[in-house]
Amino acid sequence: MGKAQVQLISEEGLRHDGRRPDELRPVRMQVGVLYNADGSALVEFGRTRVLAAVYGPREPVQKYMVLPDRAVLRVRYHMAPFSTSERKSPAPSRREIELSKVIREALEPVLLTEYFPRTMIDVFIEVLQADGGTRTASVTAASLALADAGIPMKALVGGVAVGKVNGVLVLDVDEVEDSAGEADMPVAAAPDIGLITLFQLNGVLTRDEVRKAMDMALKAINRIVDMEKEALRAKYD
C-alpha cells in the first residue's frame, strides 16, 4: 500500500467500482457448507471468498497443549495457491502465520472456552479468492462457523476494513483500493456487547479521520452481524 497514483474517486464521488464511499461490496453468507466439519461457513465480500471450518471441542493428541481451566483455540489462516492472480506457494507464509494469530485474538474475547476445559477448538480458514479485506472476511467467516458448531459465544463478531483513497475515507476496500490507497484500517467487533476485538491501522490517518473511520466501520459491522444472524436462521428454516 502506498501513495495513490491513480484516480479512484470520480468527480461524482463514486469509487472505481461504482460504490459510494460508505457502501459495502455485495455480501453473501452461508453456513453448514462442509458436512465433515462440526461447523462451517462460506463468506463473500465482492470477489473475496473465504471458507471457514471448525472442529471441536475435542481432546488433543498432544496432551501438553491443554489448559486445565478452558479450551485452547487454534486458528489457521491460509490462502489457496489459486486465490490471487499470481500463484502463491502452498506453504504458510509469515503473513499467514501473523494473520492466524490476529484472527484468533479477534475471536477469543467472545468465546466461552471455560465450558470445555482440557480440550482444543480448531478453526481452519481458507481464502479461496482474494480481492482485499481477507482478514476481516476471515474473522466474519470464523465467527459464523463457530456459531454453526454450537460453540457458546457471548456474541457474533463481524469485520470490515476502512481505507483512505484520494483523500476520501472508503468502506470495505478491495485490492485495487488497498494497493493504491493511503491507509487501511481493519476493524472487528461484537456490536451486541459493545466490544471491539480487532483494530489495526496501516498508513496515516488524522485523529478526526480515525474517529470517522471507526464510526463507518461499526455501522457496517452492525449490518454484517445482522447478516450473520440471518444466515444462521436460514440454515434451520
Short mmCIF file of C-alpha atoms in Angstrom, two decimals:
data_model
loop_
_atom_site.label_atom_id
_atom_site.label_comp_id
_atom_site.label_asym_id
_atom_site.label_seq_id
_atom_site.Cartn_x
_atom_site.Cartn_y
_atom_site.Cartn_z
CA MET A 1 0.00 0.00 0.00
CA GLY A 2 1.42 3.34 -0.98
CA LYS A 3 0.64 6.81 -2.23
CA ALA A 4 -2.26 6.70 -4.69
CA GLN A 5 -1.07 7.10 -8.28
CA VAL A 6 -4.45 6.67 -10.00
CA GLN A 7 -7.77 8.46 -9.65
CA LEU A 8 -10.04 6.04 -7.79
CA ILE A 9 -12.72 8.55 -6.79
CA SER A 10 -14.71 10.13 -9.62
CA GLU A 11 -15.84 13.73 -9.78
CA GLU A 12 -19.30 12.44 -8.81
CA GLY A 13 -17.84 10.98 -5.61
CA LEU A 14 -18.11 7.34 -6.72
CA ARG A 15 -15.41 4.71 -6.40
CA HIS A 16 -13.83 2.77 -9.28
CA ASP A 17 -16.45 0.00 -8.97
CA GLY A 18 -19.39 2.40 -8.75
CA ARG A 19 -19.87 2.23 -4.98
CA ARG A 20 -20.40 5.21 -2.73
CA PRO A 21 -17.64 5.79 -0.14
CA ASP A 22 -19.77 4.30 2.68
CA GLU A 23 -21.07 1.31 0.71
CA LEU A 24 -20.21 -2.35 1.27
CA ARG A 25 -19.50 -4.72 -1.57
CA PRO A 26 -22.22 -7.33 -2.20
CA VAL A 27 -22.12 -9.71 0.78
CA ARG A 28 -23.14 -13.37 0.76
CA MET A 29 -23.04 -15.79 3.71
CA GLN A 30 -23.86 -19.48 4.05
CA VAL A 31 -23.36 -21.88 6.96
CA GLY A 32 -23.14 -25.67 7.11
CA VAL A 33 -21.32 -25.96 3.78
CA LEU A 34 -18.93 -28.74 4.92
CA TYR A 35 -20.58 -31.91 6.18
CA ASN A 36 -17.45 -33.38 7.76
CA ALA A 37 -16.84 -30.33 9.99
CA ASP A 38 -18.54 -29.56 13.29
CA GLY A 39 -19.29 -26.08 11.92
CA SER A 40 -18.54 -24.27 8.67
CA ALA A 41 -19.27 -21.07 6.79
CA LEU A 42 -18.68 -19.51 3.39
CA VAL A 43 -18.47 -15.71 3.31
CA GLU A 44 -18.12 -13.50 0.25
CA PHE A 45 -17.38 -9.77 0.19
CA GLY A 46 -17.48 -8.95 -3.51
CA ARG A 47 -14.85 -11.16 -5.12
CA THR A 48 -13.20 -12.06 -1.81
CA ARG A 49 -14.33 -15.57 -0.84
CA VAL A 50 -13.42 -17.23 2.46
CA LEU A 51 -14.26 -20.70 3.76
CA ALA A 52 -14.03 -21.48 7.49
CA ALA A 53 -14.31 -24.88 9.19
CA VAL A 54 -14.45 -25.64 12.93
CA TYR A 55 -13.53 -28.95 14.59
CA GLY A 56 -14.11 -29.44 18.30
CA PRO A 57 -14.16 -29.10 21.15
CA ARG A 58 -12.10 -32.29 21.05
CA GLU A 59 -9.38 -33.97 23.05
CA PRO A 60 -5.98 -33.00 21.65
CA VAL A 61 -3.49 -35.65 20.64
CA GLN A 62 -0.64 -33.72 22.29
CA LYS A 63 -1.55 -33.54 25.98
CA TYR A 64 0.94 -30.78 26.78
CA MET A 65 -1.16 -28.31 24.78
CA VAL A 66 -4.23 -28.49 27.03
CA LEU A 67 -5.19 -25.94 29.67
CA PRO A 68 -6.86 -27.10 32.90
CA ASP A 69 -9.47 -24.31 33.02
CA ARG A 70 -10.52 -23.74 29.40
CA ALA A 71 -10.32 -24.89 25.81
CA VAL A 72 -7.42 -23.84 23.61
CA LEU A 73 -8.43 -22.04 20.40
CA ARG A 74 -6.20 -22.66 17.40
CA VAL A 75 -6.66 -20.74 14.15
CA ARG A 76 -5.01 -21.47 10.81
CA TYR A 77 -5.38 -18.82 8.10
CA HIS A 78 -4.26 -19.94 4.65
CA MET A 79 -4.53 -18.51 1.15
CA ALA A 80 -5.11 -21.08 -1.56
CA PRO A 81 -2.41 -21.09 -4.27
CA PHE A 82 -5.06 -20.06 -6.83
CA SER A 83 -6.59 -17.28 -4.70
CA THR A 84 -4.52 -14.47 -6.25
CA SER A 85 -3.56 -13.53 -9.81
CA GLU A 86 -0.01 -14.74 -9.15
CA ARG A 87 0.10 -18.34 -7.98
CA LYS A 88 1.49 -18.49 -4.44
CA SER A 89 3.34 -21.24 -2.63
CA PRO A 90 1.07 -23.58 -0.65
CA ALA A 91 3.49 -23.37 2.29
CA PRO A 92 2.37 -21.00 5.07
CA SER A 93 3.97 -17.57 4.76
CA ARG A 94 4.98 -15.25 7.59
CA ARG A 95 1.93 -13.09 6.80
CA GLU A 96 -0.41 -16.08 7.07
CA ILE A 97 1.11 -17.06 10.42
CA GLU A 98 0.71 -13.49 11.66
CA LEU A 99 -2.91 -13.25 10.47
CA SER A 100 -3.72 -16.59 12.11
CA LYS A 101 -2.71 -15.00 15.42
CA VAL A 102 -4.60 -11.76 14.68
CA ILE A 103 -7.82 -13.63 13.85
CA ARG A 104 -7.51 -15.86 16.93
CA GLU A 105 -7.15 -12.79 19.16
CA ALA A 106 -10.21 -11.23 17.50
CA LEU A 107 -12.33 -14.28 18.36
CA GLU A 108 -11.13 -15.30 21.82
CA PRO A 109 -12.87 -12.48 23.76
CA VAL A 110 -16.35 -13.70 22.76
CA LEU A 111 -15.85 -17.46 23.22
CA LEU A 112 -16.89 -19.17 26.46
CA THR A 113 -13.95 -21.57 26.38
CA GLU A 114 -14.20 -22.19 30.13
CA TYR A 115 -17.09 -24.55 29.38
CA PHE A 116 -14.66 -27.01 27.76
CA PRO A 117 -11.50 -27.38 29.90
CA ARG A 118 -8.66 -29.56 28.63
CA THR A 119 -9.92 -29.55 25.03
CA MET A 120 -8.98 -28.00 21.68
CA ILE A 121 -11.07 -26.00 19.22
CA ASP A 122 -9.55 -25.80 15.74
CA VAL A 123 -10.57 -23.19 13.17
CA PHE A 124 -9.29 -23.66 9.61
CA ILE A 125 -9.68 -20.68 7.27
CA GLU A 126 -9.07 -20.99 3.55
CA VAL A 127 -9.09 -17.91 1.32
CA LEU A 128 -10.46 -19.18 -1.99
CA GLN A 129 -10.28 -15.83 -3.77
CA ALA A 130 -8.52 -12.70 -2.52
CA ASP A 131 -9.66 -9.24 -3.57
CA GLY A 132 -8.92 -7.20 -0.44
CA GLY A 133 -10.26 -7.46 3.11
CA THR A 134 -9.36 -11.11 3.64
CA ARG A 135 -8.56 -10.79 7.36
CA THR A 136 -11.90 -9.15 8.21
CA ALA A 137 -13.82 -11.56 5.96
CA SER A 138 -11.98 -14.39 7.73
CA VAL A 139 -12.99 -13.12 11.18
CA THR A 140 -16.61 -12.96 9.98
CA ALA A 141 -16.50 -16.45 8.47
CA ALA A 142 -14.84 -17.94 11.55
CA SER A 143 -17.42 -16.35 13.85
CA LEU A 144 -20.21 -17.86 11.77
CA ALA A 145 -18.54 -21.29 11.68
CA LEU A 146 -18.05 -21.29 15.47
CA ALA A 147 -21.73 -20.46 15.95
CA ASP A 148 -22.67 -23.19 13.47
CA ALA A 149 -20.56 -25.64 15.51
CA GLY A 150 -22.56 -24.77 18.62
CA ILE A 151 -19.62 -23.24 20.49
CA PRO A 152 -21.06 -20.99 23.26
CA MET A 153 -20.37 -17.35 22.43
CA LYS A 154 -21.18 -14.04 24.10
CA ALA A 155 -21.92 -12.53 20.69
CA LEU A 156 -21.16 -12.82 16.98
CA VAL A 157 -18.15 -10.96 15.58
CA GLY A 158 -18.06 -9.15 12.24
CA GLY A 159 -15.25 -7.39 10.48
CA VAL A 160 -14.65 -4.77 7.79
CA ALA A 161 -11.79 -2.53 6.65
CA VAL A 162 -11.96 1.21 6.09
CA GLY A 163 -9.41 2.79 3.77
CA LYS A 164 -8.38 6.21 2.54
CA VAL A 165 -8.31 6.68 -1.22
CA ASN A 166 -7.51 10.01 -2.92
CA GLY A 167 -8.05 11.66 0.46
CA VAL A 168 -11.52 10.13 0.92
CA LEU A 169 -12.45 7.53 3.57
CA VAL A 170 -13.99 4.46 1.94
CA LEU A 171 -15.67 1.42 3.44
CA ASP A 172 -14.78 -2.21 2.64
CA VAL A 173 -11.71 -1.65 0.49
CA ASP A 174 -10.93 -4.03 -2.35
CA GLU A 175 -7.49 -4.98 -3.64
CA VAL A 176 -7.19 -2.02 -6.03
CA GLU A 177 -8.01 0.47 -3.29
CA ASP A 178 -5.79 -1.29 -0.77
CA SER A 179 -2.82 -1.28 -3.15
CA ALA A 180 -3.19 2.33 -4.33
CA GLY A 181 -4.70 3.84 -1.18
CA GLU A 182 -3.12 5.93 1.53
CA ALA A 183 -4.36 3.99 4.58
CA ASP A 184 -6.12 0.77 5.57
CA MET A 185 -7.86 0.24 8.93
CA PRO A 186 -9.24 -3.28 9.59
CA VAL A 187 -11.78 -3.44 12.43
CA ALA A 188 -13.68 -6.35 14.01
CA ALA A 189 -16.31 -6.01 16.71
CA ALA A 190 -19.14 -7.71 18.57
CA PRO A 191 -21.78 -4.95 18.49
CA ASP A 192 -24.29 -6.86 20.64
CA ILE A 193 -21.95 -6.48 23.63
CA GLY A 194 -20.22 -3.26 22.57
CA LEU A 195 -16.79 -4.87 22.18
CA ILE A 196 -14.08 -4.08 19.61
CA THR A 197 -11.91 -7.17 19.17
CA LEU A 198 -9.61 -6.03 16.34
CA PHE A 199 -8.19 -2.61 15.46
CA GLN A 200 -5.23 -2.14 13.15
CA LEU A 201 -4.01 0.77 11.04
CA ASN A 202 -1.64 0.66 8.08
CA GLY A 203 -0.80 4.12 6.77
CA VAL A 204 -1.57 7.52 8.25
CA LEU A 205 -4.92 8.97 9.36
CA THR A 206 -5.59 12.06 11.42
CA ARG A 207 -7.35 11.74 14.77
CA ASP A 208 -10.60 13.00 13.26
CA GLU A 209 -10.26 10.56 10.34
CA VAL A 210 -9.76 7.66 12.76
CA ARG A 211 -12.96 8.64 14.60
CA LYS A 212 -14.92 8.92 11.35
CA ALA A 213 -13.46 5.66 10.01
CA MET A 214 -14.32 3.83 13.23
CA ASP A 215 -17.89 5.15 13.06
CA MET A 216 -18.17 3.93 9.45
CA ALA A 217 -16.76 0.52 10.40
CA LEU A 218 -19.03 -0.03 13.40
CA LYS A 219 -22.17 0.93 11.46
CA ALA A 220 -21.20 -1.55 8.74
CA ILE A 221 -20.36 -4.28 11.29
CA ASN A 222 -23.84 -3.92 12.75
CA ARG A 223 -25.24 -4.75 9.30
CA ILE A 224 -22.75 -7.59 8.82
CA VAL A 225 -23.67 -9.21 12.15
CA ASP A 226 -27.36 -8.94 11.21
CA MET A 227 -26.49 -10.84 8.01
CA GLU A 228 -24.70 -13.49 10.10
CA LYS A 229 -27.85 -13.98 12.17
CA GLU A 230 -29.94 -14.28 9.02
CA ALA A 231 -27.53 -16.89 7.60
CA LEU A 232 -27.78 -18.95 10.80
CA ARG A 233 -31.58 -18.73 10.81
CA ALA A 234 -31.71 -19.69 7.13
CA LYS A 235 -29.96 -22.99 7.85
CA TYR A 236 -32.70 -24.07 10.24
CA ASP A 237 -35.60 -22.58 8.28
#
